[in-house]
N, CA, C and O atoms as a printed pandas DataFrame, in Angstrom:
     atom_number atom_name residue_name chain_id  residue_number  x_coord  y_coord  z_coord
0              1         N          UNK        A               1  -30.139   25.340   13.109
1              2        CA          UNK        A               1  -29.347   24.315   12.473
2              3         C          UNK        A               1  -29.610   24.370   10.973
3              4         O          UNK        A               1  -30.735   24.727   10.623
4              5         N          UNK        A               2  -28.866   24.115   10.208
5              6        CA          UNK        A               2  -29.004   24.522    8.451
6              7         C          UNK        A               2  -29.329   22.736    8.206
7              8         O          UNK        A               2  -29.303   21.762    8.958
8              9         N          UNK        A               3  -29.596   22.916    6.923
9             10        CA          UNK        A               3  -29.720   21.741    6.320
10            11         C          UNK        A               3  -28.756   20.789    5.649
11            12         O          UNK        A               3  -28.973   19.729    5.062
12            13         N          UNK        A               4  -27.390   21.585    5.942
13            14        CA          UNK        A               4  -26.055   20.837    5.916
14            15         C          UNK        A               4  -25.911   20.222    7.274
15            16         O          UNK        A               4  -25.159   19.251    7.350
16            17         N          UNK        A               5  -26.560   20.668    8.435
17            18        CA          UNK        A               5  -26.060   19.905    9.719
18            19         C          UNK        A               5  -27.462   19.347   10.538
19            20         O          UNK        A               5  -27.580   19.309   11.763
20            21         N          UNK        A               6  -28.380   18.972    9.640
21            22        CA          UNK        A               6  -29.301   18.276   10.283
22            23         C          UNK        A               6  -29.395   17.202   11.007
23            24         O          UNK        A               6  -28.596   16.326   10.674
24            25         N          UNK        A               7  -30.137   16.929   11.948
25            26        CA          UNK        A               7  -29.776   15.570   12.746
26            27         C          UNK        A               7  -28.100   16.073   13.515
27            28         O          UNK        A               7  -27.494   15.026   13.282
28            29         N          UNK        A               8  -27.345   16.734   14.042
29            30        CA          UNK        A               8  -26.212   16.984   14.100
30            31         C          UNK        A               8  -24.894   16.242   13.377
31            32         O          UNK        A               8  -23.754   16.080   13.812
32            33         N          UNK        A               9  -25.269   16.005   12.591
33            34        CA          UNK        A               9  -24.387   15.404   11.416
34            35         C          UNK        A               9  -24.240   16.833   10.050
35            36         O          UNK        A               9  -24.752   17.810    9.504
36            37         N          UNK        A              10  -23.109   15.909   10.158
37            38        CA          UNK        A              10  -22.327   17.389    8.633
38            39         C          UNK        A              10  -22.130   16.472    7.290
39            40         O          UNK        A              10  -21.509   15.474    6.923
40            41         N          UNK        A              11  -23.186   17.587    6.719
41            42        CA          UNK        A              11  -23.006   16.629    5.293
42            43         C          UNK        A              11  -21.716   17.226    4.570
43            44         O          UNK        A              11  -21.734   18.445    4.397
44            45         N          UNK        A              12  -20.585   16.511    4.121
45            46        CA          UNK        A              12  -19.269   17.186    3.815
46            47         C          UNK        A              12  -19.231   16.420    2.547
47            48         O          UNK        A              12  -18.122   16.404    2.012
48            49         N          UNK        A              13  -20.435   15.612    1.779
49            50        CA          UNK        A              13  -20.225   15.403    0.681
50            51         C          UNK        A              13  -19.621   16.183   -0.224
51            52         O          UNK        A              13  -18.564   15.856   -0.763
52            53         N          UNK        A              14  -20.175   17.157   -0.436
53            54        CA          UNK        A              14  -20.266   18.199   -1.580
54            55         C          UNK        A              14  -18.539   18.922   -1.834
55            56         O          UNK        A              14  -18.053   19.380   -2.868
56            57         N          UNK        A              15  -17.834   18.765   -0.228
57            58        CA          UNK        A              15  -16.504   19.040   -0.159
58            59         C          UNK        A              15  -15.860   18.309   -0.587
59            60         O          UNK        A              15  -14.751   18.794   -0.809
60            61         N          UNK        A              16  -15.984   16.846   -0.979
61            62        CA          UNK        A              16  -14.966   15.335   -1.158
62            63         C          UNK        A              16  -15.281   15.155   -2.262
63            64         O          UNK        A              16  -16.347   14.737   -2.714
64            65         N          UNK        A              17  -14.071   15.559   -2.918
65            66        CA          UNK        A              17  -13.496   15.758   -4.566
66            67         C          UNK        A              17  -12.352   14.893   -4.881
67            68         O          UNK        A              17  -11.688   14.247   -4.072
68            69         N          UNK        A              18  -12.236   14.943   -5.871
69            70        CA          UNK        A              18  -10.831   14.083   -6.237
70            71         C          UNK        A              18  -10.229   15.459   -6.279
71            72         O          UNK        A              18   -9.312   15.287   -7.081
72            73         N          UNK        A              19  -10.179   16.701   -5.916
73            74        CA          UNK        A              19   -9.358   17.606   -5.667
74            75         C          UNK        A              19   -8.574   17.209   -4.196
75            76         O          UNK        A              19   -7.418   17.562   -3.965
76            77         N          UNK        A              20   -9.469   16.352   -3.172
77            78        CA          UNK        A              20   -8.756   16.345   -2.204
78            79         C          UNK        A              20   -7.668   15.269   -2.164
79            80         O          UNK        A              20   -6.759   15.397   -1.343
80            81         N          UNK        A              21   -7.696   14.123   -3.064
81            82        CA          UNK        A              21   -7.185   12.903   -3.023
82            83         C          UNK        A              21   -6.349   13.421   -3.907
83            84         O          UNK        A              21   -6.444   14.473   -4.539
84            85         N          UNK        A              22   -5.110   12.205   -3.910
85            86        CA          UNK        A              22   -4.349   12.064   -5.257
86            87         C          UNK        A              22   -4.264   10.921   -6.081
87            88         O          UNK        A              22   -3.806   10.776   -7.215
88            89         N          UNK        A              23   -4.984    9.858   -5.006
89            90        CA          UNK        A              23   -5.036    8.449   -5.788
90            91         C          UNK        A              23   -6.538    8.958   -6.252
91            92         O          UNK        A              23   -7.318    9.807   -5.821
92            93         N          UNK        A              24   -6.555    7.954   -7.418
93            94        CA          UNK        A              24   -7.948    7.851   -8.360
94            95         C          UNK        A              24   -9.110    7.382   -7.696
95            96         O          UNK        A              24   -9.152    6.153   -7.765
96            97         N          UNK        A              25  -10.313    7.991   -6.924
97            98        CA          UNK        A              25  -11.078    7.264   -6.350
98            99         C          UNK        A              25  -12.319    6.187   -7.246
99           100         O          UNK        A              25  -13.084    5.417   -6.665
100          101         N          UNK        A              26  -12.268    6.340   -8.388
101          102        CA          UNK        A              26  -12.628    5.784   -9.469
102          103         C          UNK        A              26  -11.915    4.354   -9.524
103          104         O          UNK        A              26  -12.529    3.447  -10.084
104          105         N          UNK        A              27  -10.966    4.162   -9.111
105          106        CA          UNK        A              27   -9.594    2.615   -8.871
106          107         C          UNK        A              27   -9.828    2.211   -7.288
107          108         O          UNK        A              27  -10.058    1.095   -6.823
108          109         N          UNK        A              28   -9.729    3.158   -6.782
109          110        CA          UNK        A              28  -10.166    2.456   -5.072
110          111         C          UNK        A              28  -11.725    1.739   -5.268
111          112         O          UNK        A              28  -12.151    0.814   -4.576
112          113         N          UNK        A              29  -12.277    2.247   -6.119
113          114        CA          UNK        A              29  -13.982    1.966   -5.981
114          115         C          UNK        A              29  -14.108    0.570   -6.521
115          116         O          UNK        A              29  -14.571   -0.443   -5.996
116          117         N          UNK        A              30  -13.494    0.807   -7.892
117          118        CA          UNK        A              30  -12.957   -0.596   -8.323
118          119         C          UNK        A              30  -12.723   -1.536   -7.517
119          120         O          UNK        A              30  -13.320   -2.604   -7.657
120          121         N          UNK        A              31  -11.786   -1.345   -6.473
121          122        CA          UNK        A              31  -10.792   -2.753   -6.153
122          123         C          UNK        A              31  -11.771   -3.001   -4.813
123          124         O          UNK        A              31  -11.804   -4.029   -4.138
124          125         N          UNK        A              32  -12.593   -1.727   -4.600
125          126        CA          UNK        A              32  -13.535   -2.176   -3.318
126          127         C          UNK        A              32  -14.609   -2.796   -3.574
127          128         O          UNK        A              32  -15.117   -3.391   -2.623
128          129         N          UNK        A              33  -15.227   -2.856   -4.775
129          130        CA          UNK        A              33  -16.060   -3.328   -5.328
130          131         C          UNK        A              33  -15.839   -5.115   -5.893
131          132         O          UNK        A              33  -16.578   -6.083   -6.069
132          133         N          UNK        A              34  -14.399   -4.812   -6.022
133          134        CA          UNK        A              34  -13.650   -6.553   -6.223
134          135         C          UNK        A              34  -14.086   -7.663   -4.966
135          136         O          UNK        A              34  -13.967   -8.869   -5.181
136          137         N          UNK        A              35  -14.486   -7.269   -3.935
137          138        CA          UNK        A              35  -14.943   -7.785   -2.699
138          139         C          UNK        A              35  -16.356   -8.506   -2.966
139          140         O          UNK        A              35  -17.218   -7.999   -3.685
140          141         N          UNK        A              36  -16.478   -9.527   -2.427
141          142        CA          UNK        A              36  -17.960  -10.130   -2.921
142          143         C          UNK        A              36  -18.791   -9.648   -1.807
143          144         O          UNK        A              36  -19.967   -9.995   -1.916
144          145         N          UNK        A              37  -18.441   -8.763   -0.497
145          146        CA          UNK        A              37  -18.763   -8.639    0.795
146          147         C          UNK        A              37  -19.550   -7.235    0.322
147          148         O          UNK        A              37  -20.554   -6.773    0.864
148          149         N          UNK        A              38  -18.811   -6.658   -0.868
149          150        CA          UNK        A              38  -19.308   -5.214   -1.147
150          151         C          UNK        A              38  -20.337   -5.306   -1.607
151          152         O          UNK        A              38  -20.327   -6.194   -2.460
152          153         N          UNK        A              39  -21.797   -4.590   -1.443
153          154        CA          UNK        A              39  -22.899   -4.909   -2.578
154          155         C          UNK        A              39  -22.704   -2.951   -2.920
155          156         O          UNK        A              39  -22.624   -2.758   -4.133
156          157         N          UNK        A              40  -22.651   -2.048   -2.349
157          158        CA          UNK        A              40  -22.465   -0.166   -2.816
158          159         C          UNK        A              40  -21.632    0.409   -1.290
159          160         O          UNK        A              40  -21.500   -0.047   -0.155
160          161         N          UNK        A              41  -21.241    1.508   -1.930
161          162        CA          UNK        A              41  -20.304    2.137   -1.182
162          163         C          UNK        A              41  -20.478    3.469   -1.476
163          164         O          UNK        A              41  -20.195    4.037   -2.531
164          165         N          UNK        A              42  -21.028    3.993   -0.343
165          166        CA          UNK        A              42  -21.241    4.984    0.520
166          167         C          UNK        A              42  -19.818    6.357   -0.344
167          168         O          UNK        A              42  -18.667    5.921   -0.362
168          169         N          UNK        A              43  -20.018    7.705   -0.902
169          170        CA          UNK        A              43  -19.142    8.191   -1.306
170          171         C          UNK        A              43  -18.109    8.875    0.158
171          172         O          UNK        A              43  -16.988    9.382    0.172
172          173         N          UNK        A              44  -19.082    8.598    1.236
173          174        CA          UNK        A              44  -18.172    9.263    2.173
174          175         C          UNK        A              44  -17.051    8.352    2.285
175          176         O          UNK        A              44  -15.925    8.762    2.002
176          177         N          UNK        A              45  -17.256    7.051    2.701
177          178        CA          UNK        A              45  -16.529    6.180    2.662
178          179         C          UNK        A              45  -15.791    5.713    2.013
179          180         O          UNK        A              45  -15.010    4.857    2.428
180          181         N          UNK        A              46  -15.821    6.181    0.676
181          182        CA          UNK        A              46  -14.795    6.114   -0.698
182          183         C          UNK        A              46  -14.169    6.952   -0.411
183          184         O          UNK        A              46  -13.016    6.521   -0.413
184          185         N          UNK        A              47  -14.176    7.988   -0.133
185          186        CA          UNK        A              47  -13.505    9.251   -0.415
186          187         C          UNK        A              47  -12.548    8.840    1.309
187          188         O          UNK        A              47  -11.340    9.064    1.387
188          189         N          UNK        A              48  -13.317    8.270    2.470
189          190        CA          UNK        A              48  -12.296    8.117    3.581
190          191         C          UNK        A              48  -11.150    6.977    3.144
191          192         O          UNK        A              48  -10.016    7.029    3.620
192          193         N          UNK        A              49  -11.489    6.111    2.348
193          194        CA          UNK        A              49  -10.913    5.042    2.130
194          195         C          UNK        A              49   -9.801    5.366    0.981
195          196         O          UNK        A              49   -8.594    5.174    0.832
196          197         N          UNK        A              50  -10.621    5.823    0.423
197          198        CA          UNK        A              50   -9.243    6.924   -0.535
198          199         C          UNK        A              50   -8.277    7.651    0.001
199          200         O          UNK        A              50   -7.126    7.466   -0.394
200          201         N          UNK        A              51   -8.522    8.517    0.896
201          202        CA          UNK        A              51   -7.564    9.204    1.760
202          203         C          UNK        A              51   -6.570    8.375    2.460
203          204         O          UNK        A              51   -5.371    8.274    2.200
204          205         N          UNK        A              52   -7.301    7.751    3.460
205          206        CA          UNK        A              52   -6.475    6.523    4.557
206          207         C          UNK        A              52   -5.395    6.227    3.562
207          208         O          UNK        A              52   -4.234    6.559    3.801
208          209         N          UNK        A              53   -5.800    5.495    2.235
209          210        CA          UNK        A              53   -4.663    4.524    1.585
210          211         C          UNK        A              53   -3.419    5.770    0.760
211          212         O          UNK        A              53   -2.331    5.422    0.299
212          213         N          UNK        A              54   -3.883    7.007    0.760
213          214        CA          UNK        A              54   -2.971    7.671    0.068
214          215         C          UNK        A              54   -2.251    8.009    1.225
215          216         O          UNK        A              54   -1.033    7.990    1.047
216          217         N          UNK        A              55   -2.721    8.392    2.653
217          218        CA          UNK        A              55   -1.442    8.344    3.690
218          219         C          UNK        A              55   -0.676    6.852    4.231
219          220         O          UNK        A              55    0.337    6.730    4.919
220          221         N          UNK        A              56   -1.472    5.908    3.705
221          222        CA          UNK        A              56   -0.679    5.051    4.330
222          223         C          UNK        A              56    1.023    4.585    3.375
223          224         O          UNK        A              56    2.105    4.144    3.762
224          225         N          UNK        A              57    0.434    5.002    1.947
225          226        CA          UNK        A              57    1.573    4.466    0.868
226          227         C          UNK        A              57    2.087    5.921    1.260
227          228         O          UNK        A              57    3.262    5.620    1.465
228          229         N          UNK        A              58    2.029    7.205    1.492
229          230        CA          UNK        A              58    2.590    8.356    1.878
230          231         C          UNK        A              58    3.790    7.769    3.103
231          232         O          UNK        A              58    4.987    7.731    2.817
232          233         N          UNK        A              59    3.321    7.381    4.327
233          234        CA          UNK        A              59    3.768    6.515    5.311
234          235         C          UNK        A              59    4.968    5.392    5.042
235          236         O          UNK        A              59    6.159    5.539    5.317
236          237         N          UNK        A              60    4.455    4.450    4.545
237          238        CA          UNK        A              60    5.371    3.625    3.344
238          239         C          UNK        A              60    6.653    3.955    3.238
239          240         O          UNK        A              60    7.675    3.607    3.830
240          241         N          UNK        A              61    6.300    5.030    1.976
241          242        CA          UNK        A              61    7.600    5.673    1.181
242          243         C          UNK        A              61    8.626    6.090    2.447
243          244         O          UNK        A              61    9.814    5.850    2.660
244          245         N          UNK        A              62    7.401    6.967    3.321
245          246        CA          UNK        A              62    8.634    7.660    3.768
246          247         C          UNK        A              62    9.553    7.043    4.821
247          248         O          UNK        A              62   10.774    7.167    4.735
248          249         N          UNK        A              63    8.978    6.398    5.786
249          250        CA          UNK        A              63    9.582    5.209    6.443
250          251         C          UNK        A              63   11.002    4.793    5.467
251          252         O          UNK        A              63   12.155    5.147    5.711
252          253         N          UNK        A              64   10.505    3.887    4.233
253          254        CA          UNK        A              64   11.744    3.344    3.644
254          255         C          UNK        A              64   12.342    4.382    3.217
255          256         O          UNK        A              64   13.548    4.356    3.464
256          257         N          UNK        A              65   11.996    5.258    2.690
257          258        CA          UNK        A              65   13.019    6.490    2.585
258          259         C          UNK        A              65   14.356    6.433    3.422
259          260         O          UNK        A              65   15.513    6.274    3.035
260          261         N          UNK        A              66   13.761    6.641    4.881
261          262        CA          UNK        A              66   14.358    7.045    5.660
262          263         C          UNK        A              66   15.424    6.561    6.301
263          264         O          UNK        A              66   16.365    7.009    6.955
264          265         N          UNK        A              67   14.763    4.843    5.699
265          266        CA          UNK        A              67   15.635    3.474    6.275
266          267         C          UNK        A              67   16.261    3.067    4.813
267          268         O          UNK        A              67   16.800    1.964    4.722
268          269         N          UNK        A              68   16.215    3.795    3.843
269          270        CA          UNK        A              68   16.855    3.601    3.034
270          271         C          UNK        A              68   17.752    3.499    2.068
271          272         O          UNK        A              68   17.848    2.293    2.301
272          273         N          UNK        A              69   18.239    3.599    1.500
273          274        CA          UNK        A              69   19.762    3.243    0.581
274          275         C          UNK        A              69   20.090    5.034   -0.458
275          276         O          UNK        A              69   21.127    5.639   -0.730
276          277         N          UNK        A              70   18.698    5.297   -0.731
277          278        CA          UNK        A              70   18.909    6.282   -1.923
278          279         C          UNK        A              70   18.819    7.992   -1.563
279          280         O          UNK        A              70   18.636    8.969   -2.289
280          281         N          UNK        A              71   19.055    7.829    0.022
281          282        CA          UNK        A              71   19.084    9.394    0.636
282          283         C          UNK        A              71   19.798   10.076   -0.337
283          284         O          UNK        A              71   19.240   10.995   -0.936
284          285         N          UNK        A              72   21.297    9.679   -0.668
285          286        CA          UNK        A              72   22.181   10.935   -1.336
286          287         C          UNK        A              72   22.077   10.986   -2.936
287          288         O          UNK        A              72   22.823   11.510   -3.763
288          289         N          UNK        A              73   21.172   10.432   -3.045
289          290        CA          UNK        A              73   20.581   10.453   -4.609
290          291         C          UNK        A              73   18.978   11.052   -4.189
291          292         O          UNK        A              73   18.662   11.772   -5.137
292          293         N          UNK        A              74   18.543   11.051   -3.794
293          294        CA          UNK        A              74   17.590   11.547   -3.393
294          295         C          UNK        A              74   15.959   10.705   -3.930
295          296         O          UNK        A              74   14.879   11.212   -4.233
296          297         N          UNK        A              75   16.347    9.421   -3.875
297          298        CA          UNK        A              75   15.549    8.529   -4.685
298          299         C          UNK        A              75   15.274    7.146   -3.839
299          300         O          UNK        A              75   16.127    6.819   -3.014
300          301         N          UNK        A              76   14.441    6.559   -3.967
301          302        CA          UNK        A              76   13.530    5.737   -3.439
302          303         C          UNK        A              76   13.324    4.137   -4.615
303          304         O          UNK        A              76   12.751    4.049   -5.701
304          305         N          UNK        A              77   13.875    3.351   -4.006
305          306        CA          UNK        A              77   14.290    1.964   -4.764
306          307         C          UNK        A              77   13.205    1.219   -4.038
307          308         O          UNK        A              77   12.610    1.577   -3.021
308          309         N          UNK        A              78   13.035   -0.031   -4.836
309          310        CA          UNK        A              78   12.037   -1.121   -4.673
310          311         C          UNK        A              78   12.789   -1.732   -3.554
311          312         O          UNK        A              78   12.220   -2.322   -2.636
312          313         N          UNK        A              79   13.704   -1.627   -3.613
313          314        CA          UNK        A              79   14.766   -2.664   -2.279
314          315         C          UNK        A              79   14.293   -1.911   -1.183
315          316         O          UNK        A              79   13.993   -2.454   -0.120
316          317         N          UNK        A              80   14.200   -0.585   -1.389
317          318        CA          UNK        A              80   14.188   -0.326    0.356
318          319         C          UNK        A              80   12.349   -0.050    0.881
319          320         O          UNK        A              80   12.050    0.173    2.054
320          321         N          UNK        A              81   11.417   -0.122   -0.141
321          322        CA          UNK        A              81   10.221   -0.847    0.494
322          323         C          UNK        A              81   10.119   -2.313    0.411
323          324         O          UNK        A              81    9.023   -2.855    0.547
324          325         N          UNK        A              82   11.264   -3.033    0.181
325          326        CA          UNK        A              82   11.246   -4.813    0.662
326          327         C          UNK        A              82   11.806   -4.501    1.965
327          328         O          UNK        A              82   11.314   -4.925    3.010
328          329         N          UNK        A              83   13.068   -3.592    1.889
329          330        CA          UNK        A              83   14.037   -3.776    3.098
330          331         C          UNK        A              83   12.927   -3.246    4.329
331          332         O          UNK        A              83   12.891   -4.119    5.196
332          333         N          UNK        A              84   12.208   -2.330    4.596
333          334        CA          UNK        A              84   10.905   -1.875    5.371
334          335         C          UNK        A              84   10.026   -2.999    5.317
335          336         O          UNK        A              84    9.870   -3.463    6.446
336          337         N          UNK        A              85    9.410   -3.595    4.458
337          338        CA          UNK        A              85    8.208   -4.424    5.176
338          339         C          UNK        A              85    9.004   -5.476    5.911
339          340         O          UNK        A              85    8.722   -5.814    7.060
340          341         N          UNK        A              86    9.890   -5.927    5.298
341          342        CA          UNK        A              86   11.116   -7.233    6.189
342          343         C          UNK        A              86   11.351   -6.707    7.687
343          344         O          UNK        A              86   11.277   -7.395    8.704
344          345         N          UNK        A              87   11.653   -5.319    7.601
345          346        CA          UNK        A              87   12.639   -5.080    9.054
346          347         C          UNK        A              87   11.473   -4.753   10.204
347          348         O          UNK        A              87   11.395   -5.172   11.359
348          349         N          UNK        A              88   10.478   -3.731    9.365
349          350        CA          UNK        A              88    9.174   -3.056   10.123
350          351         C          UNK        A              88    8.317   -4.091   10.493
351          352         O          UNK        A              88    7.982   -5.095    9.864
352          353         N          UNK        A              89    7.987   -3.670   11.689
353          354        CA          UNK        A              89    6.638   -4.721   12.393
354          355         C          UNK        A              89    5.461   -4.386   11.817
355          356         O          UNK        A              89    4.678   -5.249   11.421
356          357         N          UNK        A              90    5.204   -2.962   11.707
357          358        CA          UNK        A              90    4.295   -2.301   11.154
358          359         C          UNK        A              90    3.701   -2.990    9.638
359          360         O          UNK        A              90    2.591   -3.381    9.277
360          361         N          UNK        A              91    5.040   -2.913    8.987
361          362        CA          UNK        A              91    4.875   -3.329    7.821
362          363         C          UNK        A              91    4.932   -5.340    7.174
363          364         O          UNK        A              91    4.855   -5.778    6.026
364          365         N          UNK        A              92    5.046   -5.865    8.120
365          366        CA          UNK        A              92    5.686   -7.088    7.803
366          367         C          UNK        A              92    4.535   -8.086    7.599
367          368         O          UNK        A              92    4.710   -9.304    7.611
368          369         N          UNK        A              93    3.138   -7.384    7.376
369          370        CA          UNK        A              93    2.497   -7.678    6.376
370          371         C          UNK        A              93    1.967   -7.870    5.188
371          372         O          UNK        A              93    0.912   -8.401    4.842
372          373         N          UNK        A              94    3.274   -7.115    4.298
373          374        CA          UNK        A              94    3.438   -6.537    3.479
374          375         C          UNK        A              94    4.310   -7.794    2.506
375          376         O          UNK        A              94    4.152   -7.987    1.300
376          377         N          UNK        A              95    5.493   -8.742    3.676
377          378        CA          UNK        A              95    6.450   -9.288    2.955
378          379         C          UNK        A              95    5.851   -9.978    1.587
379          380         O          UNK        A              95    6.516   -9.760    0.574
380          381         N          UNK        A              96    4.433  -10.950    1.411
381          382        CA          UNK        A              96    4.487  -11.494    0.649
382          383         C          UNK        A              96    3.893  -10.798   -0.611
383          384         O          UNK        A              96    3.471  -11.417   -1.588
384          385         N          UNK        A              97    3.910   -9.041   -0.444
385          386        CA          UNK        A              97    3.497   -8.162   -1.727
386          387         C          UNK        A              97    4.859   -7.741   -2.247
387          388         O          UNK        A              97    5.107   -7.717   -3.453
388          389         N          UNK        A              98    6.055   -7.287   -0.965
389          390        CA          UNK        A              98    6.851   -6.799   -1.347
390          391         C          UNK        A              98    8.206   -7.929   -1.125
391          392         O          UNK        A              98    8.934   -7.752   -0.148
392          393         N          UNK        A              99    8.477   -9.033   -2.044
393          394        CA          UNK        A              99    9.584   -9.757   -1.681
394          395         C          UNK        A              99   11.055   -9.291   -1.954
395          396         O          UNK        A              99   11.194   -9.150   -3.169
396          397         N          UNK        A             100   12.263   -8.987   -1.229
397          398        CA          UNK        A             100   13.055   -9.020   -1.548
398          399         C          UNK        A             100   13.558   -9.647   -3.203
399          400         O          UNK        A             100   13.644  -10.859   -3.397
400          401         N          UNK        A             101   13.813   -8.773   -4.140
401          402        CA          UNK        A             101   14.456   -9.484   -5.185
402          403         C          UNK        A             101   15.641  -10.167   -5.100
403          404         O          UNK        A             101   16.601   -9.724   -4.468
404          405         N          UNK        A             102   15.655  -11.893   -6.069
405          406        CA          UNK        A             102   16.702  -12.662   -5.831
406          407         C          UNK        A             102   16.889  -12.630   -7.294
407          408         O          UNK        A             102   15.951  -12.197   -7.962
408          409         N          UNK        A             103   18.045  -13.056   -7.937
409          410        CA          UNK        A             103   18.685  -13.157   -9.258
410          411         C          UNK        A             103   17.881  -14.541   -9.595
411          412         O          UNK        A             103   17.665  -15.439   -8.782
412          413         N          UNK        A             104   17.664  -14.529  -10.344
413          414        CA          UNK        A             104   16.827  -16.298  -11.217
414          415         C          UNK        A             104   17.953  -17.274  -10.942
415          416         O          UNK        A             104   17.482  -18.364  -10.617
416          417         N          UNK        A             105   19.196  -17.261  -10.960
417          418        CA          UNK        A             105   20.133  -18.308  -11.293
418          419         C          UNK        A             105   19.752  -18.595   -9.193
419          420         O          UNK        A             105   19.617  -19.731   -8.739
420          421         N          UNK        A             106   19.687  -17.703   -8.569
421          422        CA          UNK        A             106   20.069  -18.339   -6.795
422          423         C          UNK        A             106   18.744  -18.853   -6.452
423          424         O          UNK        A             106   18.580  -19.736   -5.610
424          425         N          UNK        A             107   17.541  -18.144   -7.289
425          426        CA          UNK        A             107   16.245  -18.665   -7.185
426          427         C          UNK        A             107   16.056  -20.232   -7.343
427          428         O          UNK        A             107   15.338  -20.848   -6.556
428          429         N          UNK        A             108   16.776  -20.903   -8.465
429          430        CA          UNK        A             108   17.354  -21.667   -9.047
430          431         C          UNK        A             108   17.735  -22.906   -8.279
431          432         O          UNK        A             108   17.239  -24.032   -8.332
432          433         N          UNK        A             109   18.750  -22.431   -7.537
433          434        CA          UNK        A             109   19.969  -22.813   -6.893
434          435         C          UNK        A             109   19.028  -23.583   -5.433
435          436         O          UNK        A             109   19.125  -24.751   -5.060
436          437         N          UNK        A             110   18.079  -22.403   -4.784
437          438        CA          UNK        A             110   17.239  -22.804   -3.311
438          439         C          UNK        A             110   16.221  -23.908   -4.050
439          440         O          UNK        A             110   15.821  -24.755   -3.251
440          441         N          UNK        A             111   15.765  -24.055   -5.302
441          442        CA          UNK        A             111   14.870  -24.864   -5.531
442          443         C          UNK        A             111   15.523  -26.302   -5.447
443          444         O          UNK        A             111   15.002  -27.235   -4.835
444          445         N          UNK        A             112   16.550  -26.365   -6.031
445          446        CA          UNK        A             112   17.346  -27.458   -6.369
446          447         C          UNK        A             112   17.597  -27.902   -4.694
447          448         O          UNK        A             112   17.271  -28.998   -4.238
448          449         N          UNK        A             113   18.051  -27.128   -4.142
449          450        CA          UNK        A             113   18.412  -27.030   -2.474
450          451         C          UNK        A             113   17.195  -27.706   -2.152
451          452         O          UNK        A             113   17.536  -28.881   -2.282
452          453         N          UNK        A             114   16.375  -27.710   -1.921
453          454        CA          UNK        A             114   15.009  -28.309   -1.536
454          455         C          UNK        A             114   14.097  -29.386   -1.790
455          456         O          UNK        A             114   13.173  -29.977   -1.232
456          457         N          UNK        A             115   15.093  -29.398   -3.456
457          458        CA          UNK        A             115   14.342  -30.581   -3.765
458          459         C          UNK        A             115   15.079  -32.266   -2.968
459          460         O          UNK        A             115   14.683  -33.390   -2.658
460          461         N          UNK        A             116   16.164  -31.564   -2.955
461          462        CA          UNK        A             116   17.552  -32.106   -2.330
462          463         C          UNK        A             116   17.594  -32.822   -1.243
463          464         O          UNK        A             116   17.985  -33.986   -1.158
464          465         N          UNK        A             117   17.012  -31.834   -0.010
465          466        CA          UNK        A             117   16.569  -31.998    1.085
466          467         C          UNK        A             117   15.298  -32.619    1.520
467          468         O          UNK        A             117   15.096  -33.096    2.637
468          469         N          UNK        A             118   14.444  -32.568    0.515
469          470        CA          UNK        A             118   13.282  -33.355    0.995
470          471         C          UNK        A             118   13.371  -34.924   -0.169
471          472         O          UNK        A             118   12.394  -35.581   -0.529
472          473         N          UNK        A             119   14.078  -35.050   -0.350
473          474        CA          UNK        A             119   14.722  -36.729   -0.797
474          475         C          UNK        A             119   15.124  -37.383    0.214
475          476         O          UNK        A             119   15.580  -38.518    0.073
């Protein structure tokens, strides 16, 4: 057994680069570190946690892609990752990151509506 696989564990540090990622693991570390639960973090676990979130927004895109408006342009709008977290189960945890955009004047219009209704 070498001293990369001691204990039968594989040390694959030395492989987990920001060559393998494309998000900044330097910004994931950050926002994991934003946690009061975090006291250090493990680089394997940065680097898994880095990965996971670059397939999951990978996932994301392509979903709304697919369910989305800008196939024959070949482009990807903010509407159709609202229109995905709204329609997707998967995603419909998402609604209160990704809200459907409303024009200010109808935004407007439901406030007034409400204030209306609860008189």
């Amino acid at each position: 057994m070498s001293a990369n696989n001691a204990g039968g564990k594989v040390n694959v540090s030395h492989s987990l680069t920001n060559k393998n990622v494309s998000l900044p693991m330097s910004r994931v570390k950050l926002i994991m570190k934003s946690s009061p639960d975090v006291s250090s973090i493990n680089q394997d676990a940065l680097f898994l946690t880095t990965k996971a979130t670059e397939l999951f927004v990978q996932y994301l895109a392509q979903c709304s892609f697919k369910n989305g408006s800008g196939k024959e342009k070949n482009t990807l709008a903010y509407s159709d990752l609202a229109n995905a977290a709204e329609q997707s189960e998967t995603f419909q945890f998402l609604t209160d990151i990704l809200p459907k955009k409303i024009l200010a004047k109808d935004y407007l219009r439901s406030l007034e509506e409400r204030t209306e209704d609860s008189d």
